[in-house]
Coordinates of N, CA, C and O in Angstrom, one line a residue:
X1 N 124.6 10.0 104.2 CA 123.1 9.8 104.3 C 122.6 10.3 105.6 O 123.2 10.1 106.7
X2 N 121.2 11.1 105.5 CA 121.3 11.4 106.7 C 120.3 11.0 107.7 O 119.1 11.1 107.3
X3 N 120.5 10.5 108.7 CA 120.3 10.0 109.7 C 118.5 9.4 110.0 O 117.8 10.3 110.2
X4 N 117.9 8.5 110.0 CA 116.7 8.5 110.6 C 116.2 9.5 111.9 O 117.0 9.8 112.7
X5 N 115.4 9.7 111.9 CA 114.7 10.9 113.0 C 114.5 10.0 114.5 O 114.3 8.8 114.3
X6 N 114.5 10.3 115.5 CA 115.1 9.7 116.6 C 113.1 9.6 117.1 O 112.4 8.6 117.2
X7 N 112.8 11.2 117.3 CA 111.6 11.7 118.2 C 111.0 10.4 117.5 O 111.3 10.0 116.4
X8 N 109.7 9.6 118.7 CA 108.7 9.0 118.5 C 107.8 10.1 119.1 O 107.9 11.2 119.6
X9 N 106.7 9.1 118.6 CA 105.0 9.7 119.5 C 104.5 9.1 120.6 O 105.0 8.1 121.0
X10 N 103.8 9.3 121.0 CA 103.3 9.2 122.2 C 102.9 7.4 122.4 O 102.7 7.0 121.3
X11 N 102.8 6.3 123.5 CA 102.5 5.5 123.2 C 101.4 5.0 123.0 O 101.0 4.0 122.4
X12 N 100.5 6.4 124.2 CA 99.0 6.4 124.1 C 98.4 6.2 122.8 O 97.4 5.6 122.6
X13 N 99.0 6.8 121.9 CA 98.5 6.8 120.0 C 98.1 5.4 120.1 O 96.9 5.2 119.9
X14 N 98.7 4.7 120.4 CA 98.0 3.2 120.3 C 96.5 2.9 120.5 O 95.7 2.4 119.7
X15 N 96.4 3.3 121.8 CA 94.8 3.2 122.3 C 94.0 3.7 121.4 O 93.1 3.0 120.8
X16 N 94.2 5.1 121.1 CA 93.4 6.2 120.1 C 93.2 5.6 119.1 O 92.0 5.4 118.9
X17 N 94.2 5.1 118.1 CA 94.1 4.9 116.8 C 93.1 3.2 116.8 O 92.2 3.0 116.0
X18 N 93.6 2.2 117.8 CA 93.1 1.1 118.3 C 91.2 1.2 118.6 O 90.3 0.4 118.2
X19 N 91.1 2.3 119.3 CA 89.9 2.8 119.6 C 88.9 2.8 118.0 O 87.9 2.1 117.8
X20 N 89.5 3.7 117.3 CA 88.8 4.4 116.0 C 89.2 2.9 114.8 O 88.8 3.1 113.7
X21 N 89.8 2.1 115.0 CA 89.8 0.9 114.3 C 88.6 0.3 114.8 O 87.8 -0.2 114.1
X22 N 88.4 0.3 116.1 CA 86.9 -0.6 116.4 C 85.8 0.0 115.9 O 85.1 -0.5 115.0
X23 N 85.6 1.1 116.4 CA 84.8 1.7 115.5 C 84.6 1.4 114.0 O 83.7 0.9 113.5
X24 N 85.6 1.9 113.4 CA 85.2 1.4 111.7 C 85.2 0.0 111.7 O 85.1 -0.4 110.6
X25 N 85.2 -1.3 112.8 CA 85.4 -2.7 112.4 C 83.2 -2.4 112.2 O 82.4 -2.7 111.3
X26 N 83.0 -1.8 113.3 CA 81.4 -1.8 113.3 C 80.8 -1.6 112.0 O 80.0 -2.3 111.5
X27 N 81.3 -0.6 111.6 CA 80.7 -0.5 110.2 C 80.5 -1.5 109.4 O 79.5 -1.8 108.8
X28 N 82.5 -2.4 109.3 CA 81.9 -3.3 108.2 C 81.4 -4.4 109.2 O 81.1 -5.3 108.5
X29 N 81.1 -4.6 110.3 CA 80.1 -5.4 110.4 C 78.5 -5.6 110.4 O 77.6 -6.4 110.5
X30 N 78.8 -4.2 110.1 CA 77.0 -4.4 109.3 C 76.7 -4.4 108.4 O 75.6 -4.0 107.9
X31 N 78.1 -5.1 107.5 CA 77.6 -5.5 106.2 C 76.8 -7.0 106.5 O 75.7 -7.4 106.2
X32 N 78.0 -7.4 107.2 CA 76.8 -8.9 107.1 C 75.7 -9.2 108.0 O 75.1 -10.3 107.9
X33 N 75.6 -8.2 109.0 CA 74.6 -8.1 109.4 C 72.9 -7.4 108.6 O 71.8 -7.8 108.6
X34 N 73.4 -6.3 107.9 CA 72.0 -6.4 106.5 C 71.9 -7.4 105.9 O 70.7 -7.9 105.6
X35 N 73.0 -8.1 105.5 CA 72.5 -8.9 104.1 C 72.1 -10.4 105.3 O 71.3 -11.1 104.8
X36 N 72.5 -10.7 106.4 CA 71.7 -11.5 106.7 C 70.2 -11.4 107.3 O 69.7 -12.4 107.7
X37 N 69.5 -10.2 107.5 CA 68.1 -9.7 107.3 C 67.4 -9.6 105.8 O 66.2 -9.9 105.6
X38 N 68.4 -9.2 105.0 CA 67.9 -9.1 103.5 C 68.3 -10.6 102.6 O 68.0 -10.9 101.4
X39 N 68.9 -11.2 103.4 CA 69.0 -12.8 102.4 C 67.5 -13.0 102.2 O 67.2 -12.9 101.0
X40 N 66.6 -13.3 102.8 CA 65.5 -13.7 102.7 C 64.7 -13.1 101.7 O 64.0 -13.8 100.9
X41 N 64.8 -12.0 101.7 CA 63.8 -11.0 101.3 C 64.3 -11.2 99.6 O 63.5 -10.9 98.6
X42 N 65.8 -11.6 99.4 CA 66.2 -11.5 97.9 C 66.6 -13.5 98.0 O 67.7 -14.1 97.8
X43 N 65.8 -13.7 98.4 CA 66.5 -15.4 98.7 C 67.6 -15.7 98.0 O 67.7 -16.1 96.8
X44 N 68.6 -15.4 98.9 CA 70.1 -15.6 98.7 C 71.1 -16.4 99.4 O 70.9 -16.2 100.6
X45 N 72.1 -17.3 99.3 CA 72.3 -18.1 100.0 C 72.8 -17.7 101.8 O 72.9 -16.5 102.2
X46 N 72.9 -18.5 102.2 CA 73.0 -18.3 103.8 C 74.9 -18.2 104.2 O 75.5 -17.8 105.2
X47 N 75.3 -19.0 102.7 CA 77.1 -19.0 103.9 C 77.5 -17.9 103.1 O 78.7 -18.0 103.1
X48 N 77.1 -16.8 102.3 CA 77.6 -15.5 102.1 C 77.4 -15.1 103.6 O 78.5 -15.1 104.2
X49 N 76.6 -14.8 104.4 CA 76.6 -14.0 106.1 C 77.9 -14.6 106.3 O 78.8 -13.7 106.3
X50 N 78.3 -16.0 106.5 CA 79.2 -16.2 107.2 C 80.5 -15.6 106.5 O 81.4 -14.9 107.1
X51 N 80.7 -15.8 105.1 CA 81.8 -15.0 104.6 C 81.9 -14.2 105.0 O 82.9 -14.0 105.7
X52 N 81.1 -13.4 104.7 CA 81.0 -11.2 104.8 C 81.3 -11.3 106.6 O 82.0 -10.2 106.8
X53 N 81.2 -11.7 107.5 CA 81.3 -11.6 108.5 C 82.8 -12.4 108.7 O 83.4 -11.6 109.5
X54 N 83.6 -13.2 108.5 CA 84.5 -13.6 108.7 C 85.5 -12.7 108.0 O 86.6 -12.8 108.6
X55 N 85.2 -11.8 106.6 CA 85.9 -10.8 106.0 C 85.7 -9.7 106.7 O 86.6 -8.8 106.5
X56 N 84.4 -9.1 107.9 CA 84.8 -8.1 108.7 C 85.2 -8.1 110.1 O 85.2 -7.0 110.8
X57 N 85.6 -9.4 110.6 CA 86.5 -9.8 111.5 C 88.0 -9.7 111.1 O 88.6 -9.2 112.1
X58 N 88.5 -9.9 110.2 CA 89.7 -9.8 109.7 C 90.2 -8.7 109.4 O 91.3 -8.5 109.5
X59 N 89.6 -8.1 109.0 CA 89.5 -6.3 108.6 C 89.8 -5.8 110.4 O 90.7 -5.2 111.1
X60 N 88.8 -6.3 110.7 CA 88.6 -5.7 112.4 C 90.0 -6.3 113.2 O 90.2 -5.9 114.4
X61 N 90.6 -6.9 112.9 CA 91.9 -7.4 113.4 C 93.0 -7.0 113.1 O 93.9 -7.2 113.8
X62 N 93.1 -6.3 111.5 CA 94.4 -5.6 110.9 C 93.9 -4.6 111.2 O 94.9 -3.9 111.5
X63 N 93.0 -3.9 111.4 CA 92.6 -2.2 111.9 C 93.1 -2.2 113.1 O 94.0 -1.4 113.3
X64 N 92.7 -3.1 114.2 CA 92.8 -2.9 115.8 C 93.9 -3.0 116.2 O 94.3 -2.2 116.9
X65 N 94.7 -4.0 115.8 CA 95.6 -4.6 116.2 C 97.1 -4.2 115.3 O 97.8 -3.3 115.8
X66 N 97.4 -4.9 113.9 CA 98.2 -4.8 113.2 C 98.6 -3.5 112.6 O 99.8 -3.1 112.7
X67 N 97.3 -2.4 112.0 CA 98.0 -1.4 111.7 C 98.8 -0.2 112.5 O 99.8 0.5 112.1
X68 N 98.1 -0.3 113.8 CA 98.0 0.7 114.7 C 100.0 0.7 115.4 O 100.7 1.6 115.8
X69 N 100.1 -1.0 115.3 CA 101.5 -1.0 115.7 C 102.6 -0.5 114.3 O 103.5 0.4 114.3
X70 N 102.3 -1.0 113.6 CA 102.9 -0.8 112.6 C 103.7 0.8 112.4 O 104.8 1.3 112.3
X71 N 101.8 1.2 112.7 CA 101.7 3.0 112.5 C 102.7 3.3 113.4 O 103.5 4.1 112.9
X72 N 102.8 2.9 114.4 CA 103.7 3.5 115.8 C 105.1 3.4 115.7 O 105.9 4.3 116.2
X73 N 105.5 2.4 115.2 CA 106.6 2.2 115.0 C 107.4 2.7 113.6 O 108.6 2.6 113.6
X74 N 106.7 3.1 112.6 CA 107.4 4.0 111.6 C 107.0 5.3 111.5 O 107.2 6.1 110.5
X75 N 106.2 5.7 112.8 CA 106.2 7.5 112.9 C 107.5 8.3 113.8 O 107.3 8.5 115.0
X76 N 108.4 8.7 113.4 CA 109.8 9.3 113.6 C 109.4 10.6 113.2 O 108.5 10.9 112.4
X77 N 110.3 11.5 113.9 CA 110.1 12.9 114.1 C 111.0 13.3 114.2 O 111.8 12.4 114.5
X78 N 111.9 15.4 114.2 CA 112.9 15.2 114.6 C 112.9 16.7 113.8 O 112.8 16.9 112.6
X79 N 113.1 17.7 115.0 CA 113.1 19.0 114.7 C 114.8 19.7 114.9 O 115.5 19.6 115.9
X80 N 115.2 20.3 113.5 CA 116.2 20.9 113.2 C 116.3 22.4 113.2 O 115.3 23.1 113.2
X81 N 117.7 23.1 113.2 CA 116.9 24.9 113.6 C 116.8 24.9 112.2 O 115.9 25.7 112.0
X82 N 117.2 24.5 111.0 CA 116.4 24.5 109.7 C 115.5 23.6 109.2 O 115.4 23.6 108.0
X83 N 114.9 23.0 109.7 CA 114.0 21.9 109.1 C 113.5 21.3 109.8 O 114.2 21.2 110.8
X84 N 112.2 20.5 109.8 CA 111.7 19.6 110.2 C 111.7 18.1 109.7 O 111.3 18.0 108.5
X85 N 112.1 17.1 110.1 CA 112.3 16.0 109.6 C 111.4 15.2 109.7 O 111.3 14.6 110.8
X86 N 110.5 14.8 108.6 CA 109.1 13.4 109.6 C 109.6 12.5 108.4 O 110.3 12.7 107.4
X87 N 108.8 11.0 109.0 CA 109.0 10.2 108.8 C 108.0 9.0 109.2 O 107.9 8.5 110.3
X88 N 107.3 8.6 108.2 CA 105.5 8.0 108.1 C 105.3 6.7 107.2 O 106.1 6.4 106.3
X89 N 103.8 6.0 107.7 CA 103.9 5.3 106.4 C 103.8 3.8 106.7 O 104.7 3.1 107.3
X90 N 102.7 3.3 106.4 CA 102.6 1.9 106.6 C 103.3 1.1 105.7 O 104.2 0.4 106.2
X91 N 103.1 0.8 104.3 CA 103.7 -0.2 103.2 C 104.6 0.8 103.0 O 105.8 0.7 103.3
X92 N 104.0 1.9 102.4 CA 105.3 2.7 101.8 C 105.8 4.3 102.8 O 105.5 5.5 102.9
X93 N 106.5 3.5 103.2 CA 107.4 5.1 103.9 C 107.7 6.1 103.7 O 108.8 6.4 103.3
X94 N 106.7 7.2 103.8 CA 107.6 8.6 103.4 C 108.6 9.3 104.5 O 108.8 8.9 105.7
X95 N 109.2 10.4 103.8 CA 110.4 11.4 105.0 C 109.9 12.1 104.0 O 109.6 11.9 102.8
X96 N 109.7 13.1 105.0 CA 109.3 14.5 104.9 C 109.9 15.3 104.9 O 109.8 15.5 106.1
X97 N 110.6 16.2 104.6 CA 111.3 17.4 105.2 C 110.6 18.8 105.1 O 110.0 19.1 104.1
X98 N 110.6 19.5 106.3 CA 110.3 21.0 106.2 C 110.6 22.2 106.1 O 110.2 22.8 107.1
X99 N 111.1 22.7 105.4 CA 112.1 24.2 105.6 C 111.6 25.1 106.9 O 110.5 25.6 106.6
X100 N 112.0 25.3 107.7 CA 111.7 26.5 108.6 C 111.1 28.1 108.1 O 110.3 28.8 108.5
X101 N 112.1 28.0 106.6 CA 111.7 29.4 105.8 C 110.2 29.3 105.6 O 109.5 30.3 105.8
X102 N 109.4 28.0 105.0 CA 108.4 27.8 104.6 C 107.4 28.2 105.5 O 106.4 28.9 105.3
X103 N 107.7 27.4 106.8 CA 106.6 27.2 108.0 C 105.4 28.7 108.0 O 105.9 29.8 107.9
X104 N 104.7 28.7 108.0 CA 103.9 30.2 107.7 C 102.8 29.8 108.9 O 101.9 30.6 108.7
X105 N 102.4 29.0 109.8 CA 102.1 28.7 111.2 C 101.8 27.4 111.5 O 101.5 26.4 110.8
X106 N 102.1 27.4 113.1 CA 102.0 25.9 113.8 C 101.0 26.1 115.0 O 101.0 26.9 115.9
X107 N 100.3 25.2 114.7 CA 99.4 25.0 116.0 C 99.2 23.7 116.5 O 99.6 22.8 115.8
X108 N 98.5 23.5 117.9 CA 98.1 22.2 118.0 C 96.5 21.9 117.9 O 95.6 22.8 117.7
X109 N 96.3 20.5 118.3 CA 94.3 20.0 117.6 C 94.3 19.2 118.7 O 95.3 19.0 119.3
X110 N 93.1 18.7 119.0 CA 92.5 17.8 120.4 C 91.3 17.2 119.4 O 90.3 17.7 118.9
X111 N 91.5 16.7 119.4 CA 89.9 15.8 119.4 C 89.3 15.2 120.6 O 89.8 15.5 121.7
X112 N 88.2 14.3 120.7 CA 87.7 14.0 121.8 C 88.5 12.7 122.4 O 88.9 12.5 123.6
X113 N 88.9 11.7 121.2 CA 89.7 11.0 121.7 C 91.2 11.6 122.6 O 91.6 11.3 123.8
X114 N 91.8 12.4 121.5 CA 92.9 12.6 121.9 C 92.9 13.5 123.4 O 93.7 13.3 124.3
X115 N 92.1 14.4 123.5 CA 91.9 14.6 124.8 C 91.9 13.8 125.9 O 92.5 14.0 127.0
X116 N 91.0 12.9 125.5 CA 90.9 11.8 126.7 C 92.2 11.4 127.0 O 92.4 11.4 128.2
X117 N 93.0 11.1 126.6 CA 94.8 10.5 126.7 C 95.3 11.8 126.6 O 96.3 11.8 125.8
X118 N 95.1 12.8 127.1 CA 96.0 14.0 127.1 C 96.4 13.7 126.2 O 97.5 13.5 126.6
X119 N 96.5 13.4 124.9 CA 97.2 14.1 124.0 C 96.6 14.9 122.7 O 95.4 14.9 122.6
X120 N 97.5 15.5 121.4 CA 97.8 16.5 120.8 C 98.1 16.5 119.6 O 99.3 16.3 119.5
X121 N 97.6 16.6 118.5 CA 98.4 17.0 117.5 C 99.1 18.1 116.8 O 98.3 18.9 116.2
X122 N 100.3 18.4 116.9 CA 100.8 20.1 116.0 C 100.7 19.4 114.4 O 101.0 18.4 113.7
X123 N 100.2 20.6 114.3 CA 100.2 20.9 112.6 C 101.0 22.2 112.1 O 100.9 23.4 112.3
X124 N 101.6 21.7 111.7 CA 102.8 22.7 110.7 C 102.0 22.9 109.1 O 101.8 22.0 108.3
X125 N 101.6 24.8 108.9 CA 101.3 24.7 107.8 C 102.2 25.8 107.2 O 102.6 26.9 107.6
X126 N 102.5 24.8 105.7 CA 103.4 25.9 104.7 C 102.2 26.1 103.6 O 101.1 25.6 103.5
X127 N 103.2 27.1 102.7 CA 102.0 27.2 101.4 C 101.0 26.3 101.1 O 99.7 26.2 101.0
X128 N 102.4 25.3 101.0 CA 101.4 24.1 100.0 C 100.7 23.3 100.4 O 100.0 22.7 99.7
X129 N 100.8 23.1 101.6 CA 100.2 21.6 102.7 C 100.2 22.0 103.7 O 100.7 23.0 104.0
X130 N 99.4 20.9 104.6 CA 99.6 21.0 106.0 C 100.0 19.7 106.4 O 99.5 18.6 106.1
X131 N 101.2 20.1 107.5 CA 101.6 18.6 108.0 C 101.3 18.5 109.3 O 100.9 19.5 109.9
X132 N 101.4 16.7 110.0 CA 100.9 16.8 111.0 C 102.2 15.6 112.0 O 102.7 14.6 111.5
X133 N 102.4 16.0 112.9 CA 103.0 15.1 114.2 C 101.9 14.4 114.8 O 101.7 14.9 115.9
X134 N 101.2 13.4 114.7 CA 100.0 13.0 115.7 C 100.2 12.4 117.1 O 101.3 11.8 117.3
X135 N 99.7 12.3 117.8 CA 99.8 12.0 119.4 C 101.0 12.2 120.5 O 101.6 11.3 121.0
X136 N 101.2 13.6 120.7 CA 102.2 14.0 121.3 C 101.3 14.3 122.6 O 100.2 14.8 122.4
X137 N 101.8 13.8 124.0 CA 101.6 14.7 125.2 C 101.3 15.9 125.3 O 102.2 16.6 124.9
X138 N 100.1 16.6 125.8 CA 99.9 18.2 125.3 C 101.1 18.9 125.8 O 101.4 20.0 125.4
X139 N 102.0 18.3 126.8 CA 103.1 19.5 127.2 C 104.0 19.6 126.0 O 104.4 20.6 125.4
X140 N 104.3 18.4 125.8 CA 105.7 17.9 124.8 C 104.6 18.7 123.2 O 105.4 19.2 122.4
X141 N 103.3 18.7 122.9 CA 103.1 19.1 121.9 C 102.9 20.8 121.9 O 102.8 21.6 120.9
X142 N 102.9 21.1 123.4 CA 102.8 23.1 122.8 C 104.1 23.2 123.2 O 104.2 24.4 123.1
X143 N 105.3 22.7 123.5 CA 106.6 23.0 123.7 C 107.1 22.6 122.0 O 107.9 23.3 121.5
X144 N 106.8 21.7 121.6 CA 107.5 21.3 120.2 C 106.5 22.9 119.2 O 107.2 23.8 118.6
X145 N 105.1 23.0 119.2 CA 104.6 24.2 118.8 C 105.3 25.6 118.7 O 105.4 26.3 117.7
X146 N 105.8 25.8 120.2 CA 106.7 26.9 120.5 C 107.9 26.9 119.9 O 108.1 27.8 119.0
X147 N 108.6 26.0 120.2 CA 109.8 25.7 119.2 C 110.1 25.9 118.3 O 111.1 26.7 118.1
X148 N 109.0 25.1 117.1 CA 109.2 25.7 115.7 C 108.5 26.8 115.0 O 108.5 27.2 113.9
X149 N 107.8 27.2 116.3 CA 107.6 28.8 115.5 C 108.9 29.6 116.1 O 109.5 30.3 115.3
X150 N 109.2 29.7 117.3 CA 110.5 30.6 117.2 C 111.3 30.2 116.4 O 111.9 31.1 115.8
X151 N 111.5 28.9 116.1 CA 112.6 29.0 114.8 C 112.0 29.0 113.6 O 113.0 29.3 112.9
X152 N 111.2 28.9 112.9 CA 110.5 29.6 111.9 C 110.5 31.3 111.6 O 110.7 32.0 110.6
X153 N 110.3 31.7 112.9 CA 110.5 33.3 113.1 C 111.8 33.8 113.0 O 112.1 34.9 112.6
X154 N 112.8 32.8 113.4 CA 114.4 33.0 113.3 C 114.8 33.1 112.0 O 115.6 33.9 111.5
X155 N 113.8 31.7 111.0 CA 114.6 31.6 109.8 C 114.0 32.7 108.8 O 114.7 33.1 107.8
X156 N 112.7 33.1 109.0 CA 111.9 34.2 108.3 C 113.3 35.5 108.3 O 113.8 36.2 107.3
X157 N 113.4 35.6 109.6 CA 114.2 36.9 109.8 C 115.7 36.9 109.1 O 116.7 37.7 109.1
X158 N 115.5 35.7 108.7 CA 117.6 35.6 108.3 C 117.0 35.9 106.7 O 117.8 36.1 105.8
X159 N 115.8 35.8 106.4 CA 115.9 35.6 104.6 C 116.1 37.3 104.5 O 116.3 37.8 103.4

């Protein structure tokens, strides 16, 4: 059997992903923030606000907090001179594998968050999909970029 993938990601990912959980907690908290402006107007009872509001605190606590660790701790990585190995997945775990022959380009992405925390995502795209490593260090992410395109270019050249 072969081996779980060693490479993690960055620790900063935490912040980022932690970040963009608050943000979406906002949203659902304006659910009970309309319907407690609009209770009135459709005279509706009053401890719905407090439900809908105690259901978008709890949401806002597995986004912020629970998934983000979770996420960090079952994102494994782990570049082979034939393949790429990933490994994802909150409830249900995938492993990935990538042929080198397939790789047809790699790049990396910034967003605004991830900039702010120096970091990076490389995307490896083959025919069929595009996969992604998220929150690598930009050094560790244009050195892992380089990487598997020379060995992509290696394995292109052996077919």
């Amino acid at each position: 059997m072969r081996p779980n993938p060693s490479q993690t990601i960055s620790k900063s990912a935490l912040k980022v992903w932690r970040i963009i959980g608050g943000i979406e907690t906002l949203f659902y908290l304006a659910i009970p923030i309309a319907y407690y402006f609009m209770k009135d107007f459709f005279e509706a009872p009053t401890w719905v606000t407090w439900l809908l509001l105690a259901f978008a605190i709890i949401i806002g606590v597995i986004k912020i907090i629970v998934i983000p660790t979770i996420r960090w701790n079952r994102w494994r990585y782990e570049v082979y001179e034939s393949e790429v190995d990933l490994q994802f997945g909150i409830f249900i775990v995938r492993r990935v594998l990538i042929p080198m022959v397939r790789v047809q380009h790699v790049d990396t992405r910034q967003g605004p968050l991830l900039r702010k925390y120096k970091l990076a995502t490389v995307t490896i795209t083959t025919a069929a999909t595009v996969h992604q490593i998220p929150a690598l260090s930009e050094e560790k992410a244009a050195m892992l970029r380089d990487h598997i395109s020379k060995l992509a270019t290696e394995a292109d050249g052996d077919v």
